[in-house]
Short mmCIF file of C-alpha atoms and ligand atoms in Angstrom, two decimals:
data_model
loop_
_atom_site.label_atom_id
_atom_site.label_comp_id
_atom_site.label_asym_id
_atom_site.label_seq_id
_atom_site.Cartn_x
_atom_site.Cartn_y
_atom_site.Cartn_z
CA UNK A 12 -9.79 -14.31 32.30
CA UNK A 13 -6.18 -15.07 33.08
CA UNK A 14 -6.91 -18.82 33.27
CA UNK A 15 -8.75 -18.70 29.97
CA UNK A 16 -5.89 -16.82 28.33
CA UNK A 17 -3.28 -19.33 29.45
CA UNK A 18 -5.51 -22.23 28.38
CA UNK A 19 -5.73 -20.69 24.88
CA UNK A 20 -2.01 -19.99 24.90
CA UNK A 21 -1.30 -23.67 25.56
CA UNK A 22 -3.46 -24.83 22.67
CA UNK A 23 -1.01 -25.69 19.89
CA UNK A 24 -1.75 -24.35 16.43
CA UNK A 25 -0.12 -24.56 13.04
CA UNK A 26 -0.50 -21.36 11.09
CA UNK A 27 0.79 -20.05 7.78
CA UNK A 28 1.67 -16.57 6.65
CA UNK A 29 1.94 -15.04 3.18
CA UNK A 30 2.51 -11.61 1.69
CA UNK A 31 0.60 -10.75 -1.48
CA UNK A 32 0.63 -7.89 -3.99
CA UNK A 33 3.32 -5.23 -4.20
CA UNK A 34 5.81 -5.09 -1.34
CA UNK A 35 5.63 -2.36 1.29
CA UNK A 36 8.14 -1.26 3.93
CA UNK A 37 7.28 -3.06 7.16
CA UNK A 38 6.52 -6.50 5.70
CA UNK A 39 9.50 -8.09 7.42
CA UNK A 40 8.55 -6.42 10.70
CA UNK A 41 5.08 -8.00 10.46
CA UNK A 42 6.48 -11.42 9.60
CA UNK A 43 8.87 -11.20 12.54
CA UNK A 44 6.10 -10.19 14.95
CA UNK A 45 3.73 -12.93 13.75
CA UNK A 46 6.42 -15.57 14.13
CA UNK A 47 7.56 -14.40 17.57
CA UNK A 48 4.05 -13.97 18.93
CA UNK A 49 3.07 -17.43 17.63
CA UNK A 50 6.20 -19.11 19.02
CA UNK A 51 5.49 -17.36 22.32
CA UNK A 52 2.28 -19.42 22.46
CA UNK A 53 4.09 -22.58 21.41
CA UNK A 54 2.59 -22.58 17.88
CA UNK A 55 4.22 -23.56 14.62
CA UNK A 56 4.51 -21.08 11.70
CA UNK A 57 4.92 -21.88 8.02
CA UNK A 58 5.93 -19.17 5.57
CA UNK A 59 4.40 -19.32 2.11
CA UNK A 60 6.71 -17.89 -0.51
CA UNK A 61 5.60 -15.69 -3.42
CA UNK A 62 2.11 -14.72 -2.29
CA UNK A 63 -0.92 -16.91 -2.86
CA UNK A 64 0.91 -18.73 -5.66
CA UNK A 65 2.94 -20.42 -2.92
CA UNK A 66 -0.17 -22.29 -1.78
CA UNK A 67 -0.38 -23.91 -5.21
CA UNK A 68 3.17 -25.23 -5.03
CA UNK A 69 3.95 -26.64 -1.60
CA UNK A 70 7.69 -26.72 -2.36
CA UNK A 71 7.46 -22.96 -1.72
CA UNK A 72 6.53 -23.48 1.93
CA UNK A 73 9.19 -22.99 4.60
CA UNK A 74 9.28 -23.39 8.36
CA UNK A 75 9.72 -20.07 10.16
CA UNK A 76 11.48 -20.02 13.49
CA UNK A 77 13.33 -17.43 15.55
CA UNK A 78 16.45 -17.81 13.44
CA UNK A 79 14.63 -16.97 10.20
CA UNK A 80 13.20 -13.72 11.57
CA UNK A 81 16.20 -12.52 13.55
CA UNK A 82 17.21 -8.92 12.78
CA UNK A 83 14.77 -8.30 9.92
CA UNK A 84 12.34 -5.68 11.34
CA UNK A 85 14.32 -2.78 9.87
CA UNK A 86 14.74 -4.32 6.41
CA UNK A 87 12.68 -3.44 3.34
CA UNK A 88 11.21 -6.08 1.00
CA UNK A 89 9.96 -9.39 2.35
CA UNK A 90 11.88 -12.53 3.26
CA UNK A 91 8.96 -14.51 1.81
CA UNK A 92 8.85 -12.80 -1.57
CA UNK A 93 5.56 -11.63 -3.00
CA UNK A 94 3.61 -11.63 -6.23
CA UNK A 95 1.03 -9.38 -7.86
CA UNK A 96 -0.10 -12.06 -10.28
CA UNK A 97 -0.86 -15.02 -8.02
CA UNK A 98 -4.64 -14.71 -7.61
CA UNK A 99 -5.71 -18.38 -7.38
CA UNK A 100 -9.20 -17.47 -8.61
CA UNK A 101 -7.71 -15.97 -11.79
CA UNK A 102 -4.41 -17.74 -12.10
CA UNK A 103 -2.50 -16.96 -15.32
CA UNK A 104 -2.37 -20.14 -17.44
CA UNK A 105 0.89 -19.12 -19.07
CA UNK A 106 3.77 -17.36 -17.34
CA UNK A 107 4.52 -15.40 -20.53
CA UNK A 108 4.31 -11.61 -20.30
CA UNK A 109 1.10 -10.26 -21.72
CA UNK A 110 -0.72 -13.57 -21.16
CA UNK A 111 -4.46 -13.09 -20.89
CA UNK A 112 -5.83 -16.57 -20.14
CA UNK A 113 -6.61 -17.44 -16.53
CA UNK A 114 -8.05 -20.40 -14.61
CA UNK A 115 -9.66 -20.80 -11.18
CA UNK A 116 -7.29 -22.85 -8.98
CA UNK A 117 -8.78 -21.85 -5.65
CA UNK A 118 -9.93 -25.43 -4.84
CA UNK A 119 -6.29 -26.55 -4.97
CA UNK A 120 -5.43 -23.82 -2.45
CA UNK A 121 -8.14 -25.07 -0.09
CA UNK A 122 -6.97 -28.69 -0.50
CA UNK A 123 -3.33 -27.78 0.16
CA UNK A 124 -4.35 -25.75 3.19
CA UNK A 125 -6.13 -28.80 4.63
CA UNK A 126 -3.38 -31.23 3.62
CA UNK A 127 -0.84 -29.11 5.51
CA UNK A 128 -3.01 -29.32 8.65
CA UNK A 129 -3.18 -25.55 8.98
CA UNK A 130 -5.42 -23.87 11.56
CA UNK A 131 -5.26 -20.39 10.05
CA UNK A 132 -3.71 -18.27 7.33
CA UNK A 133 -2.38 -14.82 8.14
CA UNK A 134 -2.65 -12.97 4.84
CA UNK A 135 -0.72 -9.72 4.59
CA UNK A 136 -1.84 -7.57 1.71
CA UNK A 137 -3.60 -4.63 0.13
CA UNK A 138 -7.06 -4.44 -1.41
CA UNK A 139 -6.43 -7.15 -4.03
CA UNK A 140 -5.01 -9.60 -1.48
CA UNK A 141 -7.82 -8.88 0.99
CA UNK A 142 -10.37 -9.63 -1.75
CA UNK A 143 -8.65 -12.97 -2.40
CA UNK A 144 -8.58 -13.59 1.38
CA UNK A 145 -12.29 -12.83 1.55
CA UNK A 146 -13.06 -15.24 -1.31
CA UNK A 147 -10.95 -18.00 0.28
CA UNK A 148 -12.63 -17.36 3.64
CA UNK A 149 -15.97 -17.94 1.91
CA UNK A 150 -14.60 -21.34 0.86
CA UNK A 151 -13.98 -22.19 4.50
CA UNK A 152 -10.33 -21.17 4.95
CA UNK A 153 -9.86 -19.47 8.35
CA UNK A 154 -8.09 -16.23 7.48
CA UNK A 155 -6.93 -13.15 9.35
CA UNK A 156 -5.80 -10.26 7.16
CA UNK A 157 -3.15 -7.64 7.89
CA UNK A 158 -3.49 -4.35 5.98
CA UNK A 159 -0.44 -3.53 3.90
CA UNK A 160 -0.03 -0.94 1.19
CA UNK A 161 1.85 2.27 0.64
CA UNK A 162 -1.36 3.60 -0.96
CA UNK A 163 -3.30 3.71 2.36
CA UNK A 164 -6.48 2.96 0.43
CA UNK A 165 -7.77 0.00 2.43
CA UNK A 166 -11.14 0.50 4.02
CA UNK A 167 -11.72 -0.09 7.74
CA UNK A 168 -8.27 0.93 9.02
CA UNK A 169 -7.05 4.44 9.74
CA UNK A 170 -3.74 3.52 8.19
CA UNK A 171 -1.89 0.67 6.56
CA UNK A 172 1.76 -0.05 7.19
CA UNK A 173 4.10 1.14 4.43
CA UNK A 174 2.24 4.40 3.94
CA UNK A 175 4.33 6.41 6.39
CA UNK A 176 7.58 5.32 4.72
CA UNK A 177 6.27 6.20 1.26
CA UNK A 178 5.18 9.64 2.50
CA UNK A 179 8.57 10.15 4.16
CA UNK A 180 10.46 9.24 0.97
CA UNK A 181 8.22 11.47 -1.17
CA UNK A 182 8.50 14.36 1.28
CA UNK A 183 12.26 14.16 1.25
CA UNK A 184 12.25 14.16 -2.56
CA UNK A 185 10.06 17.29 -2.61
CA UNK A 186 12.37 18.94 -0.07
CA UNK A 187 15.37 18.19 -2.27
CA UNK A 188 13.71 19.41 -5.44
CA UNK A 189 13.05 22.83 -3.91
CA UNK A 190 16.68 23.92 -4.10
CA UNK A 191 17.29 22.80 -7.68
CA UNK A 192 13.92 24.21 -8.80
CA UNK A 193 14.76 27.57 -7.22
CA UNK A 194 18.32 27.59 -8.58
CA UNK A 195 17.10 27.09 -12.15
CA UNK A 196 13.81 28.97 -11.81
CA UNK A 197 12.00 25.84 -12.97
CA UNK A 198 8.73 24.10 -12.39
CA UNK A 199 8.95 20.48 -11.24
CA UNK A 200 6.15 17.95 -11.49
CA UNK A 201 6.71 15.12 -9.02
CA UNK A 202 4.75 11.93 -9.66
CA UNK A 203 4.05 9.79 -6.62
CA UNK A 204 2.32 6.41 -6.31
CA UNK A 205 -1.03 5.76 -4.67
CA UNK A 206 -3.01 4.11 -7.46
CA UNK A 207 -6.59 5.48 -7.44
CA UNK A 208 -6.17 7.36 -4.13
CA UNK A 209 -4.34 10.58 -3.39
CA UNK A 210 -3.12 9.89 0.15
CA UNK A 211 0.63 9.88 -0.60
CA UNK A 212 0.41 12.98 -2.82
CA UNK A 213 -1.66 14.91 -0.30
CA UNK A 214 0.44 14.08 2.76
CA UNK A 215 3.84 14.44 1.08
CA UNK A 216 2.70 17.53 -0.80
CA UNK A 217 1.65 19.34 2.36
CA UNK A 218 4.64 18.11 4.37
CA UNK A 219 7.07 19.03 1.59
CA UNK A 220 5.55 22.44 0.88
CA UNK A 221 4.26 21.80 -2.66
CA UNK A 222 2.55 24.66 -4.49
CA UNK A 223 -0.01 22.42 -6.14
CA UNK A 224 -1.20 18.91 -5.33
CA UNK A 225 -3.20 16.89 -7.84
CA UNK A 226 -5.06 13.81 -6.65
CA UNK A 227 -7.47 11.35 -8.29
CA UNK A 228 -10.29 12.45 -5.98
CA UNK A 229 -10.22 15.99 -7.45
CA UNK A 230 -10.03 16.04 -11.26
CA UNK A 231 -7.88 19.05 -12.10
CA UNK A 232 -8.18 22.05 -14.36
CA UNK A 233 -4.80 22.78 -15.97
CA UNK A 234 -5.62 26.48 -16.07
CA UNK A 235 -5.88 26.61 -12.25
CA UNK A 236 -2.49 24.95 -11.88
CA UNK A 237 -0.88 27.32 -14.39
CA UNK A 238 -2.54 30.33 -12.73
CA UNK A 239 -0.92 29.31 -9.43
CA UNK A 240 2.49 29.05 -11.11
CA UNK A 241 2.07 32.44 -12.84
CA UNK A 242 0.88 34.09 -9.60
CA UNK A 243 3.99 32.89 -7.85
CA UNK A 244 6.08 34.22 -10.73
CA UNK A 245 4.38 37.61 -10.41
CA UNK A 246 5.26 37.62 -6.70
CA UNK A 247 8.93 36.91 -7.30
CA UNK A 248 8.70 33.16 -6.66
CA UNK A 249 10.27 31.93 -9.88
CA UNK A 250 9.90 28.23 -9.21
CA UNK A 251 7.05 25.88 -8.36
CA UNK A 252 6.58 22.29 -7.29
CA UNK A 253 3.54 20.32 -8.39
CA UNK A 254 3.04 16.98 -6.62
CA UNK A 255 0.85 14.75 -8.75
CA UNK A 256 -0.60 11.37 -7.84
CA UNK A 257 -0.13 8.74 -10.56
CA UNK A 258 -3.92 8.38 -10.73
CA UNK A 259 -4.67 12.10 -11.12
CA UNK A 260 -6.57 13.13 -14.23
CA UNK A 261 -7.85 16.34 -15.77
CA UNK A 262 -11.54 17.22 -15.62
CA UNK A 263 -13.23 15.12 -18.29
CA UNK A 264 -9.97 13.25 -19.01
CA UNK A 265 -8.57 9.79 -18.32
CA UNK A 266 -5.84 8.46 -16.04
CA UNK A 267 -2.52 7.90 -17.81
CA UNK A 268 -1.64 4.19 -18.04
CA UNK A 269 1.23 2.16 -19.40
CA UNK A 270 -0.75 -0.07 -21.75
CA UNK A 271 -3.48 -2.64 -21.04
CA UNK A 272 -3.52 -4.81 -17.90
CA UNK A 273 -2.01 -8.29 -18.00
CA UNK A 274 -3.95 -11.39 -16.96
CA UNK A 275 -5.05 -11.26 -13.33
CA UNK A 276 -3.30 -7.90 -12.78
CA UNK A 277 -4.27 -4.28 -12.32
CA UNK A 278 -3.41 -1.82 -15.05
CA UNK A 279 -0.08 0.01 -14.47
CA UNK A 280 -0.49 3.75 -13.98
CA UNK A 281 2.17 6.33 -14.81
CA UNK A 282 3.11 9.19 -17.08
CA UNK A 283 0.92 12.02 -15.86
CA UNK A 284 3.88 14.09 -14.57
CA UNK A 285 5.65 14.00 -17.93
CA UNK A 286 2.44 14.87 -19.74
CA UNK A 287 1.95 17.84 -17.42
CA UNK A 288 5.45 19.21 -17.99
CA UNK A 289 4.67 19.82 -21.69
CA UNK A 290 1.30 21.38 -20.91
CA UNK A 291 2.67 23.64 -18.15
CA UNK A 292 5.55 24.75 -20.36
CA UNK A 293 3.16 25.50 -23.22
CA UNK A 294 0.80 27.49 -20.97
CA UNK A 295 3.28 29.38 -18.78
CA UNK A 296 6.49 29.42 -20.81
CA UNK A 297 8.29 28.13 -17.70
CA UNK A 298 11.02 25.55 -18.09
CA UNK A 299 9.51 22.43 -16.55
CA UNK A 300 10.94 19.05 -15.55
CA UNK A 301 9.33 15.89 -14.23
CA UNK A 302 10.47 13.39 -11.60
CA UNK A 303 8.79 10.03 -11.11
CA UNK A 304 9.48 8.58 -7.67
CA UNK A 305 8.04 5.15 -8.53
CA UNK A 306 9.25 2.16 -6.56
CA UNK A 307 11.70 4.23 -4.52
CA UNK A 308 8.66 4.82 -2.33
CA UNK A 309 8.35 1.10 -1.66
CA UNK A 310 11.98 0.11 -1.22
CA UNK A 311 14.30 0.35 1.75
CA UNK A 312 13.96 0.75 5.48
CA UNK A 313 10.54 1.26 7.02
CA UNK A 314 10.14 4.30 9.23
CA UNK A 315 9.87 3.77 12.99
CA UNK A 316 6.13 4.40 12.76
CA UNK A 317 5.68 1.70 10.09
CA UNK A 318 7.81 -0.76 12.05
CA UNK A 319 5.71 -0.17 15.13
CA UNK A 320 2.33 -0.46 13.39
CA UNK A 321 3.52 -3.51 11.49
CA UNK A 322 4.56 -5.28 14.68
CA UNK A 323 1.37 -4.31 16.47
CA UNK A 324 -0.65 -5.70 13.54
CA UNK A 325 1.40 -8.93 13.57
CA UNK A 326 1.00 -9.57 17.30
CA UNK A 327 -2.70 -8.61 17.14
CA UNK A 328 -3.30 -11.10 14.32
CA UNK A 329 -2.01 -13.91 16.54
CA UNK A 330 -4.32 -12.78 19.36
CA UNK A 331 -7.20 -12.88 16.89
CA UNK A 332 -6.35 -16.45 15.82
CA UNK A 333 -6.00 -17.46 19.46
CA UNK A 334 -9.52 -16.34 20.27
CA UNK A 335 -10.86 -18.24 17.28
CA UNK A 336 -11.90 -15.26 15.16
CA UNK A 337 -11.50 -15.38 11.37
CA UNK A 338 -12.66 -13.73 8.12
CA UNK A 339 -11.45 -10.47 9.62
CA UNK A 340 -8.64 -7.98 9.08
CA UNK A 341 -6.76 -6.31 11.93
CA UNK A 342 -7.13 -2.55 11.71
CA UNK A 343 -5.76 0.56 13.36
CA UNK A 344 -8.45 2.45 15.23
CA UNK A 345 -6.30 4.69 17.45
CA UNK A 346 -5.31 4.10 20.11
CA UNK A 347 -6.31 0.46 19.62
CA UNK A 348 -5.98 -2.29 17.06
CA UNK A 349 -9.39 -3.83 16.39
CA UNK A 350 -10.76 -6.19 13.76
CA UNK A 351 -13.07 -5.46 10.84
CA UNK A 352 -14.83 -8.13 8.76
CA UNK A 353 -13.02 -8.83 5.48
CA UNK A 354 -16.36 -7.99 3.90
CA UNK A 355 -16.09 -4.42 5.21
CA UNK A 356 -12.39 -4.08 4.38
CA UNK A 357 -13.08 -5.00 0.75
CA UNK A 358 -16.44 -3.26 0.35
CA UNK A 359 -14.97 -0.06 -1.06
CA UNK A 360 -11.74 1.82 -1.58
CA UNK A 361 -10.72 4.34 1.10
CA UNK A 362 -10.40 7.59 -0.84
CA UNK A 363 -9.22 10.91 0.55
CA UNK A 364 -12.32 12.55 2.07
CA UNK A 365 -12.93 15.83 0.28
CA UNK A 366 -14.56 17.38 3.33
CA UNK A 367 -11.74 16.30 5.66
CA UNK A 368 -9.45 18.69 7.48
CA UNK A 369 -6.33 17.66 5.52
CA UNK A 370 -7.75 18.95 2.23
CA UNK A 371 -9.04 22.04 4.06
CA UNK A 372 -5.56 22.58 5.50
CA UNK A 373 -3.96 22.38 2.06
CA UNK A 374 -6.35 24.95 0.66
CA UNK A 375 -6.10 27.27 3.67
CA UNK A 376 -2.31 27.37 3.52
CA UNK A 377 -2.44 28.33 -0.15
CA UNK A 378 -1.83 25.05 -1.93
CA UNK A 379 -3.64 24.74 -5.26
CA UNK A 380 -5.64 21.50 -5.37
CA UNK A 381 -6.19 21.87 -9.10
CA UNK A 382 -9.79 22.98 -8.95
CA UNK A 383 -9.78 26.63 -7.87
O1 LIG B 425 -0.29 -0.67 -4.65
C1 LIG B 425 1.01 -0.27 -4.49
C2 LIG B 425 1.59 0.28 -5.74
O2 LIG B 425 2.92 0.66 -5.48
C3 LIG B 425 0.79 1.42 -6.37
O3 LIG B 425 1.01 2.64 -5.73
C4 LIG B 425 1.29 1.35 -7.80
O4 LIG B 425 0.32 1.83 -8.69
C5 LIG B 425 1.50 -0.11 -8.02
O5 LIG B 425 1.64 -0.71 -6.76
C6 LIG B 425 2.70 -0.44 -8.84
O6 LIG B 425 2.71 -1.80 -9.09
P1 LIG B 425 3.94 -2.58 -9.73
O7 LIG B 425 4.89 -2.88 -8.61
O8 LIG B 425 3.29 -3.80 -10.26
O9 LIG B 425 4.55 -1.71 -10.76
#
């Protein structure tokens, strides 16, 4: 086994790495780990700037060595840049905002991959990027995915990196809002990200001691939320905090969006917290304010946990390439990192399980989940 390992380690490879979709804290830690683990085996690493779009314009490709990744594990953002609109299968024809025409440029990506003499692509991304990775893998590109997203909605992995930082930021915000809410006897609605999944809202809401948590998986009844606020009032608790996921919606209602989606992009969610403030005020008479945490949840330093998972994912991805596996995503399956086929990772969204113990915990400690 040892002999085999060192034989593989000696085999020189040329790999590339890109980061697609929205950024997430821990991206630089992954990039650093991939580069170091690859150099450790004597391989060469190319960084592709600006997501998949960088594979359509080879001037965006840079050599990554120790110098480029020195001292970056604790930094937010990504030294490679990223893009949410670079899907080569649906590439926007015009760069103008609001453009709707797209073209399939995936063959160019495959050609450039071959022309660069690459052995594998390490694709760091969320559900959208993993779907692109899966489609490119079907065209013969050897790809290993690394699960990134603050939303934690990728199937096949217990967690993605970036999620812990987002939950930490949101929890701290809820903590801080408690004192001002209490001082003014107000209700606060706090909108957190998470797209169509309620992971951030649920975890930060419980950790921060929210009174109600509204998530996309449980369409809410405004009356239940207002009853919770009024009950607290009746018991001398003159303030309340409602943590609401951006994708939450009332029973029979729609998610709140910021206009139609642009070409090759997901629709932008947002506005539910503000909408709720008016409704809660109208129903309860309580002065109500909203706070939207938005991209604060994605910026800045990754937590220690995210840095660790990110680096474990990065080193594991290199091990996967070394043993010749592809069309897979590395995944956390505690205590180990394993691989799941890209097919499985992209087969469905990982929603919050309604019969799981975290939802049960919320209910049992008196948090209103919007439905009872
Ligand atoms: O997927 C990560 C995420 O931050 C979602 O939680 C959010 O809906 C979306 O990206 C925001 O995207 P953008 O950065 O394009 O506004």
